[in-house]
Amino acid sequence: MRSQVPRGSPDRRYAARVSRLREYLFVRHRHNWLLLVRFGLVGASGVVVNLATLILVKRLGTDPDHAIIGLPWSDYNLRWYHAYSTVAFLVANLWNFQLNRTWTFRSERHPAWWREYWPFLTVGLLGQVAGLLLLTLLMHPHSPLALPTDLLDDTTGLRTRLYWAQLLVIAVVTPLSFVLNKLWTFAAVRTRHSELADPVHTEAVLHGSMADSVGEADADLGEPTDTQATEPAAH
């Protein structure tokens, strides 16, 4: 005969906590996990676009380590790898936005394209600024975080420091971009989805729409509505 676990026992309480945690993570937040997976897939394609653009502009341009202009009141310079990284970011940002708009958050029927793109671009630019700082730390020879030049000696594509530094920057900046875009850029779409998922809100909307439709139909047929039928006749 199978023994039953008494109520209030540690094993039963532990099982209840695990069950609640599982429901919280995988039932209540299932939609958020789906969004994260889609955002990750779009981001993965954006990484390819980013690196392809970076490789192209690097081959068309000059040495990435050459200085473009000195930064005022500092010993640092704006270098070509900063410019290459920014161009790659702008192309990948536009690519990611369009895919996130039409697939991840499905917002093509809501705000206008430019109205939604500017917050997305702003979030991306904030991430790019942080990314450029990290890129500098990875590329600067005297930085404690500098990538090793003995291994990454730029002799082949796989041993190019700039490419690996850019990959690390993307890995660090992407989670921040996801959170900010979900909370701000696509907030209107997220709110709309939440309202449609609320049965009380949906029922109220449907009831209001049906009432409006019935009222319009009665007016077209010349029949009095409930309000008109109950009004006393004027003497």
Short mmCIF file of N, CA and C in Angstrom, two decimals, residues 188-206:
data_model
loop_
_atom_site.label_atom_id
_atom_site.label_comp_id
_atom_site.label_asym_id
_atom_site.label_seq_id
_atom_site.Cartn_x
_atom_site.Cartn_y
_atom_site.Cartn_z
N ALA A 188 3.17 50.20 -26.48
CA ALA A 188 1.79 50.31 -26.93
C ALA A 188 1.27 48.98 -27.44
N VAL A 189 2.10 48.27 -28.17
CA VAL A 189 1.70 46.97 -28.68
C VAL A 189 1.54 45.97 -27.55
N ARG A 190 2.48 46.02 -26.59
CA ARG A 190 2.40 45.10 -25.45
C ARG A 190 1.14 45.36 -24.64
N THR A 191 0.76 46.63 -24.44
CA THR A 191 -0.46 46.96 -23.72
C THR A 191 -1.68 46.46 -24.46
N ARG A 192 -1.67 46.63 -25.78
CA ARG A 192 -2.79 46.17 -26.60
C ARG A 192 -2.96 44.66 -26.48
N HIS A 193 -1.85 43.91 -26.50
CA HIS A 193 -1.92 42.46 -26.37
C HIS A 193 -2.44 42.07 -24.99
N SER A 194 -2.03 42.81 -23.95
CA SER A 194 -2.49 42.51 -22.60
C SER A 194 -3.99 42.73 -22.48
N GLU A 195 -4.50 43.79 -23.10
CA GLU A 195 -5.93 44.08 -23.04
C GLU A 195 -6.73 43.00 -23.75
N LEU A 196 -6.23 42.56 -24.90
CA LEU A 196 -6.93 41.52 -25.64
C LEU A 196 -6.90 40.19 -24.90
N ALA A 197 -5.86 39.98 -24.11
CA ALA A 197 -5.76 38.74 -23.34
C ALA A 197 -6.62 38.76 -22.09
N ASP A 198 -7.14 39.93 -21.70
CA ASP A 198 -7.97 40.07 -20.52
C ASP A 198 -9.41 39.76 -20.89
N PRO A 199 -10.01 38.67 -20.37
CA PRO A 199 -11.38 38.33 -20.77
C PRO A 199 -12.39 39.37 -20.37
N VAL A 200 -12.19 40.04 -19.23
CA VAL A 200 -13.14 41.07 -18.81
C VAL A 200 -13.14 42.23 -19.80
N HIS A 201 -11.92 42.68 -20.18
CA HIS A 201 -11.81 43.77 -21.13
C HIS A 201 -12.38 43.37 -22.48
N THR A 202 -12.07 42.15 -22.93
CA THR A 202 -12.56 41.70 -24.22
C THR A 202 -14.07 41.63 -24.24
N GLU A 203 -14.67 41.10 -23.15
CA GLU A 203 -16.13 41.00 -23.10
C GLU A 203 -16.77 42.38 -23.11
N ALA A 204 -16.16 43.34 -22.40
CA ALA A 204 -16.70 44.70 -22.39
C ALA A 204 -16.65 45.33 -23.77
N VAL A 205 -15.52 45.12 -24.46
CA VAL A 205 -15.39 45.67 -25.80
C VAL A 205 -16.41 45.06 -26.74
N LEU A 206 -16.55 43.73 -26.68
CA LEU A 206 -17.51 43.06 -27.56
C LEU A 206 -18.94 43.47 -27.24
#
